[in-house]
mmCIF file of C-alpha atoms in Angstrom:
data_model
loop_
_atom_site.group_PDB
_atom_site.id
_atom_site.type_symbol
_atom_site.label_atom_id
_atom_site.label_comp_id
_atom_site.label_asym_id
_atom_site.label_seq_id
_atom_site.Cartn_x
_atom_site.Cartn_y
_atom_site.Cartn_z
ATOM 1 C CA UNK A 192 14.433 82.434 143.488
ATOM 2 C CA UNK A 193 11.126 82.669 141.727
ATOM 3 C CA UNK A 194 10.583 82.069 138.046
ATOM 4 C CA UNK A 195 7.752 81.439 135.621
ATOM 5 C CA UNK A 196 8.390 80.095 132.133
ATOM 6 C CA UNK A 197 6.002 80.389 129.216
ATOM 7 C CA UNK A 198 6.596 80.517 125.452
ATOM 8 C CA UNK A 199 7.243 83.995 124.097
ATOM 9 C CA UNK A 200 5.014 83.548 121.051
ATOM 10 C CA UNK A 201 2.379 81.179 119.743
ATOM 11 C CA UNK A 202 0.606 81.260 116.375
ATOM 12 C CA UNK A 203 -2.745 79.623 115.599
ATOM 13 C CA UNK A 204 -5.528 79.760 113.043
ATOM 14 C CA UNK A 205 -8.910 81.373 113.576
ATOM 15 C CA UNK A 206 -11.416 78.810 114.801
ATOM 16 C CA UNK A 207 -8.728 76.444 116.089
ATOM 17 C CA UNK A 208 -7.623 75.518 119.615
ATOM 18 C CA UNK A 209 -4.389 76.692 121.219
ATOM 19 C CA UNK A 210 -2.691 75.793 124.483
ATOM 20 C CA UNK A 211 -0.279 78.106 126.321
ATOM 21 C CA UNK A 212 1.897 76.353 128.868
ATOM 22 C CA UNK A 213 3.406 77.733 132.057
ATOM 23 C CA UNK A 214 5.887 76.173 134.450
ATOM 24 C CA UNK A 215 6.789 77.841 137.706
ATOM 25 C CA UNK A 216 9.300 77.690 140.513
ATOM 26 C CA UNK A 217 8.340 79.828 143.489
ATOM 27 C CA UNK A 218 8.955 79.885 147.206
ATOM 28 C CA UNK A 219 5.275 80.075 148.057
ATOM 29 C CA UNK A 220 2.187 79.052 146.122
ATOM 30 C CA UNK A 221 -1.500 79.625 146.612
ATOM 31 C CA UNK A 222 -2.626 79.385 143.002
ATOM 32 C CA UNK A 223 -2.018 80.060 139.314
ATOM 33 C CA UNK A 224 -3.775 82.870 137.470
ATOM 34 C CA UNK A 225 -4.032 83.890 133.835
ATOM 35 C CA UNK A 226 -4.354 87.414 132.457
ATOM 36 C CA UNK A 227 -4.977 88.770 128.961
ATOM 37 C CA UNK A 228 -3.482 92.020 127.733
ATOM 38 C CA UNK A 229 -4.194 93.671 124.399
ATOM 39 C CA UNK A 230 -1.600 96.041 122.964
ATOM 40 C CA UNK A 231 -1.510 99.299 124.904
ATOM 41 C CA UNK A 232 -4.135 98.116 127.350
ATOM 42 C CA UNK A 233 -4.295 96.899 130.907
ATOM 43 C CA UNK A 234 -4.195 93.229 131.845
ATOM 44 C CA UNK A 235 -7.565 91.637 132.559
ATOM 45 C CA UNK A 236 -8.098 88.662 134.809
ATOM 46 C CA UNK A 237 -9.126 85.428 133.059
ATOM 47 C CA UNK A 238 -8.922 82.570 135.521
ATOM 48 C CA UNK A 239 -7.505 81.206 138.737
ATOM 49 C CA UNK A 240 -6.614 77.630 139.746
ATOM 50 C CA UNK A 241 -5.867 76.829 143.376
ATOM 51 C CA UNK A 242 -6.409 73.076 143.088
ATOM 52 C CA UNK A 243 -5.328 70.497 140.527
ATOM 53 C CA UNK A 244 -7.580 70.094 137.573
ATOM 54 C CA UNK A 245 -9.361 71.941 134.825
ATOM 55 C CA UNK A 246 -11.439 75.102 135.235
ATOM 56 C CA UNK A 247 -13.658 76.125 132.331
ATOM 57 C CA UNK A 248 -14.997 79.586 131.601
ATOM 58 C CA UNK A 249 -16.669 79.787 128.228
ATOM 59 C CA UNK A 250 -14.128 79.352 125.446
ATOM 60 C CA UNK A 251 -11.236 79.525 127.899
ATOM 61 C CA UNK A 252 -10.064 76.745 130.213
ATOM 62 C CA UNK A 253 -7.168 76.643 132.638
ATOM 63 C CA UNK A 254 -5.411 73.623 134.084
ATOM 64 C CA UNK A 255 -3.119 73.171 137.074
ATOM 65 C CA UNK A 256 -0.890 70.357 138.284
ATOM 66 C CA UNK A 257 0.668 71.375 141.591
ATOM 67 C CA UNK A 258 2.893 68.307 141.755
ATOM 68 C CA UNK A 259 4.413 69.188 138.360
ATOM 69 C CA UNK A 260 4.458 72.959 138.994
ATOM 70 C CA UNK A 261 2.726 73.267 135.659
ATOM 71 C CA UNK A 262 -0.372 74.801 134.223
ATOM 72 C CA UNK A 263 -1.848 75.794 130.899
ATOM 73 C CA UNK A 264 -4.447 78.050 129.351
ATOM 74 C CA UNK A 265 -6.580 76.521 126.611
ATOM 75 C CA UNK A 266 -8.375 78.785 124.168
ATOM 76 C CA UNK A 267 -11.005 77.209 121.934
ATOM 77 C CA UNK A 268 -12.796 78.486 118.833
ATOM 78 C CA UNK A 269 -10.187 81.181 118.413
ATOM 79 C CA UNK A 270 -11.358 84.584 117.277
ATOM 80 C CA UNK A 271 -9.289 87.434 115.888
ATOM 81 C CA UNK A 272 -10.053 89.447 119.026
ATOM 82 C CA UNK A 273 -8.134 86.829 121.029
ATOM 83 C CA UNK A 274 -4.908 88.187 119.552
ATOM 84 C CA UNK A 275 -3.174 89.465 122.668
ATOM 85 C CA UNK A 276 -0.517 88.655 125.217
ATOM 86 C CA UNK A 277 -1.318 86.104 127.887
ATOM 87 C CA UNK A 278 0.417 86.050 131.246
ATOM 88 C CA UNK A 279 0.519 83.305 133.794
ATOM 89 C CA UNK A 280 0.950 84.478 137.380
ATOM 90 C CA UNK A 281 1.643 82.772 140.669
ATOM 91 C CA UNK A 282 -0.151 83.978 143.770
ATOM 92 C CA UNK A 283 1.791 84.049 147.033
ATOM 93 C CA UNK A 284 1.144 87.016 149.325
ATOM 94 C CA UNK A 285 1.390 88.976 146.080
ATOM 95 C CA UNK A 286 1.269 88.001 142.420
ATOM 96 C CA UNK A 287 4.380 87.317 140.361
ATOM 97 C CA UNK A 288 3.853 87.444 136.603
ATOM 98 C CA UNK A 289 5.551 85.542 133.809
ATOM 99 C CA UNK A 290 6.934 87.402 130.809
ATOM 100 C CA UNK A 291 3.889 86.675 128.708
ATOM 101 C CA UNK A 292 3.026 84.767 125.535
ATOM 102 C CA UNK A 293 2.066 86.737 122.486
ATOM 103 C CA UNK A 294 -0.723 84.951 120.609
ATOM 104 C CA UNK A 295 -0.911 85.586 116.876
ATOM 105 C CA UNK A 296 -4.078 84.441 115.086
ATOM 106 C CA UNK A 297 -4.112 83.864 111.355
ATOM 107 C CA UNK A 298 -7.342 84.203 109.362
ATOM 108 C CA UNK B 5 -19.044 102.044 138.164
ATOM 109 C CA UNK B 6 -16.193 100.927 140.380
ATOM 110 C CA UNK B 7 -12.679 100.805 139.077
ATOM 111 C CA UNK B 8 -9.138 102.085 139.232
ATOM 112 C CA UNK B 9 -8.127 105.433 137.800
ATOM 113 C CA UNK B 10 -4.592 106.180 136.821
ATOM 114 C CA UNK B 11 -3.593 109.629 135.739
ATOM 115 C CA UNK B 12 -2.222 110.953 133.561
ATOM 116 C CA UNK B 13 -2.278 108.478 130.682
ATOM 117 C CA UNK B 14 0.905 109.937 129.172
ATOM 118 C CA UNK B 15 3.596 111.784 131.090
ATOM 119 C CA UNK B 16 6.798 113.403 129.909
ATOM 120 C CA UNK B 17 9.531 114.523 132.276
ATOM 121 C CA UNK B 18 13.061 115.761 132.039
ATOM 122 C CA UNK B 19 15.836 113.603 133.353
ATOM 123 C CA UNK B 20 16.622 114.331 137.000
ATOM 124 C CA UNK B 21 13.088 115.345 137.949
ATOM 125 C CA UNK B 22 10.918 113.439 140.364
ATOM 126 C CA UNK B 23 7.432 112.608 139.124
ATOM 127 C CA UNK B 24 4.362 111.245 140.930
ATOM 128 C CA UNK B 25 1.882 108.880 139.283
ATOM 129 C CA UNK B 26 -1.627 108.860 140.658
ATOM 130 C CA UNK B 27 -3.691 105.744 141.397
ATOM 131 C CA UNK B 28 -7.182 105.892 142.907
ATOM 132 C CA UNK B 29 -9.653 103.041 143.399
ATOM 133 C CA UNK B 30 -13.281 102.993 144.514
ATOM 134 C CA UNK B 31 -13.586 99.209 144.756
ATOM 135 C CA UNK B 32 -13.062 99.157 148.520
ATOM 136 C CA UNK B 33 -10.068 96.873 147.977
ATOM 137 C CA UNK B 34 -7.564 96.529 150.796
ATOM 138 C CA UNK B 35 -4.519 95.687 148.680
ATOM 139 C CA UNK B 36 -2.900 97.853 146.025
ATOM 140 C CA UNK B 37 0.108 97.253 143.795
ATOM 141 C CA UNK B 38 2.412 99.025 141.372
ATOM 142 C CA UNK B 39 3.942 97.204 138.407
ATOM 143 C CA UNK B 40 6.316 98.296 135.710
ATOM 144 C CA UNK B 41 6.122 96.905 132.183
ATOM 145 C CA UNK B 42 8.802 97.353 129.558
ATOM 146 C CA UNK B 43 8.188 96.615 125.842
ATOM 147 C CA UNK B 44 7.730 92.900 125.225
ATOM 148 C CA UNK B 45 8.232 92.142 128.895
ATOM 149 C CA UNK B 46 6.131 90.923 131.755
ATOM 150 C CA UNK B 47 5.008 92.898 134.761
ATOM 151 C CA UNK B 48 7.559 93.524 137.479
ATOM 152 C CA UNK B 49 6.409 94.403 140.974
ATOM 153 C CA UNK B 50 7.643 97.731 142.365
ATOM 154 C CA UNK B 51 5.721 98.141 145.634
ATOM 155 C CA UNK B 52 2.589 96.761 147.216
ATOM 156 C CA UNK B 53 0.389 97.625 150.151
ATOM 157 C CA UNK B 54 -2.073 95.337 151.895
ATOM 158 C CA UNK B 55 -3.321 97.862 154.411
ATOM 159 C CA UNK B 56 -3.354 101.606 154.972
ATOM 160 C CA UNK B 57 -0.093 103.103 156.272
ATOM 161 C CA UNK B 58 1.872 99.965 155.404
ATOM 162 C CA UNK B 59 3.657 98.908 152.226
ATOM 163 C CA UNK B 60 6.392 96.519 151.128
ATOM 164 C CA UNK B 61 9.065 96.599 148.483
ATOM 165 C CA UNK B 62 8.649 94.435 145.422
ATOM 166 C CA UNK B 63 11.363 93.126 143.144
ATOM 167 C CA UNK B 64 12.446 96.480 141.660
ATOM 168 C CA UNK B 65 11.785 99.101 144.347
ATOM 169 C CA UNK B 66 15.063 101.013 143.971
ATOM 170 C CA UNK B 67 14.473 104.559 142.743
ATOM 171 C CA UNK B 68 10.766 104.503 143.603
ATOM 172 C CA UNK B 69 8.724 105.543 146.638
ATOM 173 C CA UNK B 70 5.082 105.161 147.630
ATOM 174 C CA UNK B 71 2.628 106.187 150.309
ATOM 175 C CA UNK B 72 -0.678 104.731 151.470
ATOM 176 C CA UNK B 73 -2.377 107.337 153.619
ATOM 177 C CA UNK B 74 -5.872 106.450 152.403
ATOM 178 C CA UNK B 75 -7.394 103.132 151.409
ATOM 179 C CA UNK B 76 -8.408 104.540 148.036
ATOM 180 C CA UNK B 77 -5.055 106.027 147.023
ATOM 181 C CA UNK B 78 -1.586 104.614 146.338
ATOM 182 C CA UNK B 79 0.600 107.178 144.540
ATOM 183 C CA UNK B 80 3.971 106.201 143.120
ATOM 184 C CA UNK B 81 6.891 108.622 142.939
ATOM 185 C CA UNK B 82 9.588 107.943 140.386
ATOM 186 C CA UNK B 83 12.676 109.623 141.740
ATOM 187 C CA UNK B 84 15.764 110.865 139.964
ATOM 188 C CA UNK B 85 17.585 107.852 141.418
ATOM 189 C CA UNK B 86 15.696 105.519 139.076
ATOM 190 C CA UNK B 87 18.221 104.878 136.306
ATOM 191 C CA UNK B 88 15.832 103.934 133.522
ATOM 192 C CA UNK B 89 12.370 105.296 134.357
ATOM 193 C CA UNK B 90 10.820 105.289 130.872
ATOM 194 C CA UNK B 91 8.190 102.538 130.989
ATOM 195 C CA UNK B 92 4.483 101.684 131.218
ATOM 196 C CA UNK B 93 3.328 101.810 134.848
ATOM 197 C CA UNK B 94 0.304 99.816 135.977
ATOM 198 C CA UNK B 95 -1.531 100.110 139.262
ATOM 199 C CA UNK B 96 -3.735 97.274 140.508
ATOM 200 C CA UNK B 97 -5.909 96.433 143.470
ATOM 201 C CA UNK B 98 -7.403 93.321 144.975
ATOM 202 C CA UNK B 99 -9.624 92.150 147.799
ATOM 203 C CA UNK B 100 -6.967 90.138 149.582
ATOM 204 C CA UNK B 101 -3.759 88.675 148.152
ATOM 205 C CA UNK B 102 -5.256 88.690 144.686
ATOM 206 C CA UNK B 103 -6.082 85.041 144.445
ATOM 207 C CA UNK B 104 -9.284 83.728 143.009
ATOM 208 C CA UNK B 105 -10.780 87.145 142.464
ATOM 209 C CA UNK B 106 -7.738 88.391 140.592
ATOM 210 C CA UNK B 107 -6.350 91.837 140.320
ATOM 211 C CA UNK B 108 -8.166 94.803 138.816
ATOM 212 C CA UNK B 109 -5.788 96.972 136.844
ATOM 213 C CA UNK B 110 -5.918 100.629 135.952
ATOM 214 C CA UNK B 111 -5.389 101.704 132.348
ATOM 215 C CA UNK B 112 -1.760 102.622 133.025
ATOM 216 C CA UNK B 113 0.523 105.622 132.757
ATOM 217 C CA UNK B 114 3.145 105.722 130.033
ATOM 218 C CA UNK B 115 6.096 107.678 131.377
ATOM 219 C CA UNK B 116 8.770 109.029 129.059
ATOM 220 C CA UNK B 117 11.845 110.677 130.500
ATOM 221 C CA UNK B 118 13.881 112.793 128.104
#
């Protein structure tokens, strides 16, 4: 079967750094993606890792280790607008999403 | 501007009625997808289509049907056979399998069956 595991909730302070982990077990694998979804809104694409290593896009970075079936999303200099749910997703011939991590940010 | 349009945003239906959710994209994407999201849950794949006149079942296809007669359109019908249809439905599209360019999502349709 296919499964993705990520924490259901994470809490951090404004201005701090937070890491959201994701482990996966899938039959096929092309890459790991991350999406952000604010309450009531549509998911928006953040990043994609096909190869091992760290990809940086502004305040957000994403890491992948294919040998460990593991990745994470790193958010730096947290802002209140970063309060949202974050989904990791594995790309095969389609995308399978995890259940999401709700990020709470304290002032 | 290019994007995906889902309509309507809110939809109410009586139990036992079929209902069709619209999804139109002008991004010239080949692949289109339908996901269902329940409160506090992730996205579960209902159906996907990688080319016109062809589509595949996702993980929770029972009680749903789709068609892909045009590249731009991928309507989803929620039939009376779907046991628990009340949910947030999201349509997405991508260039290929959705890898490094990601999916573009519509704003969703919130279906309530009473």
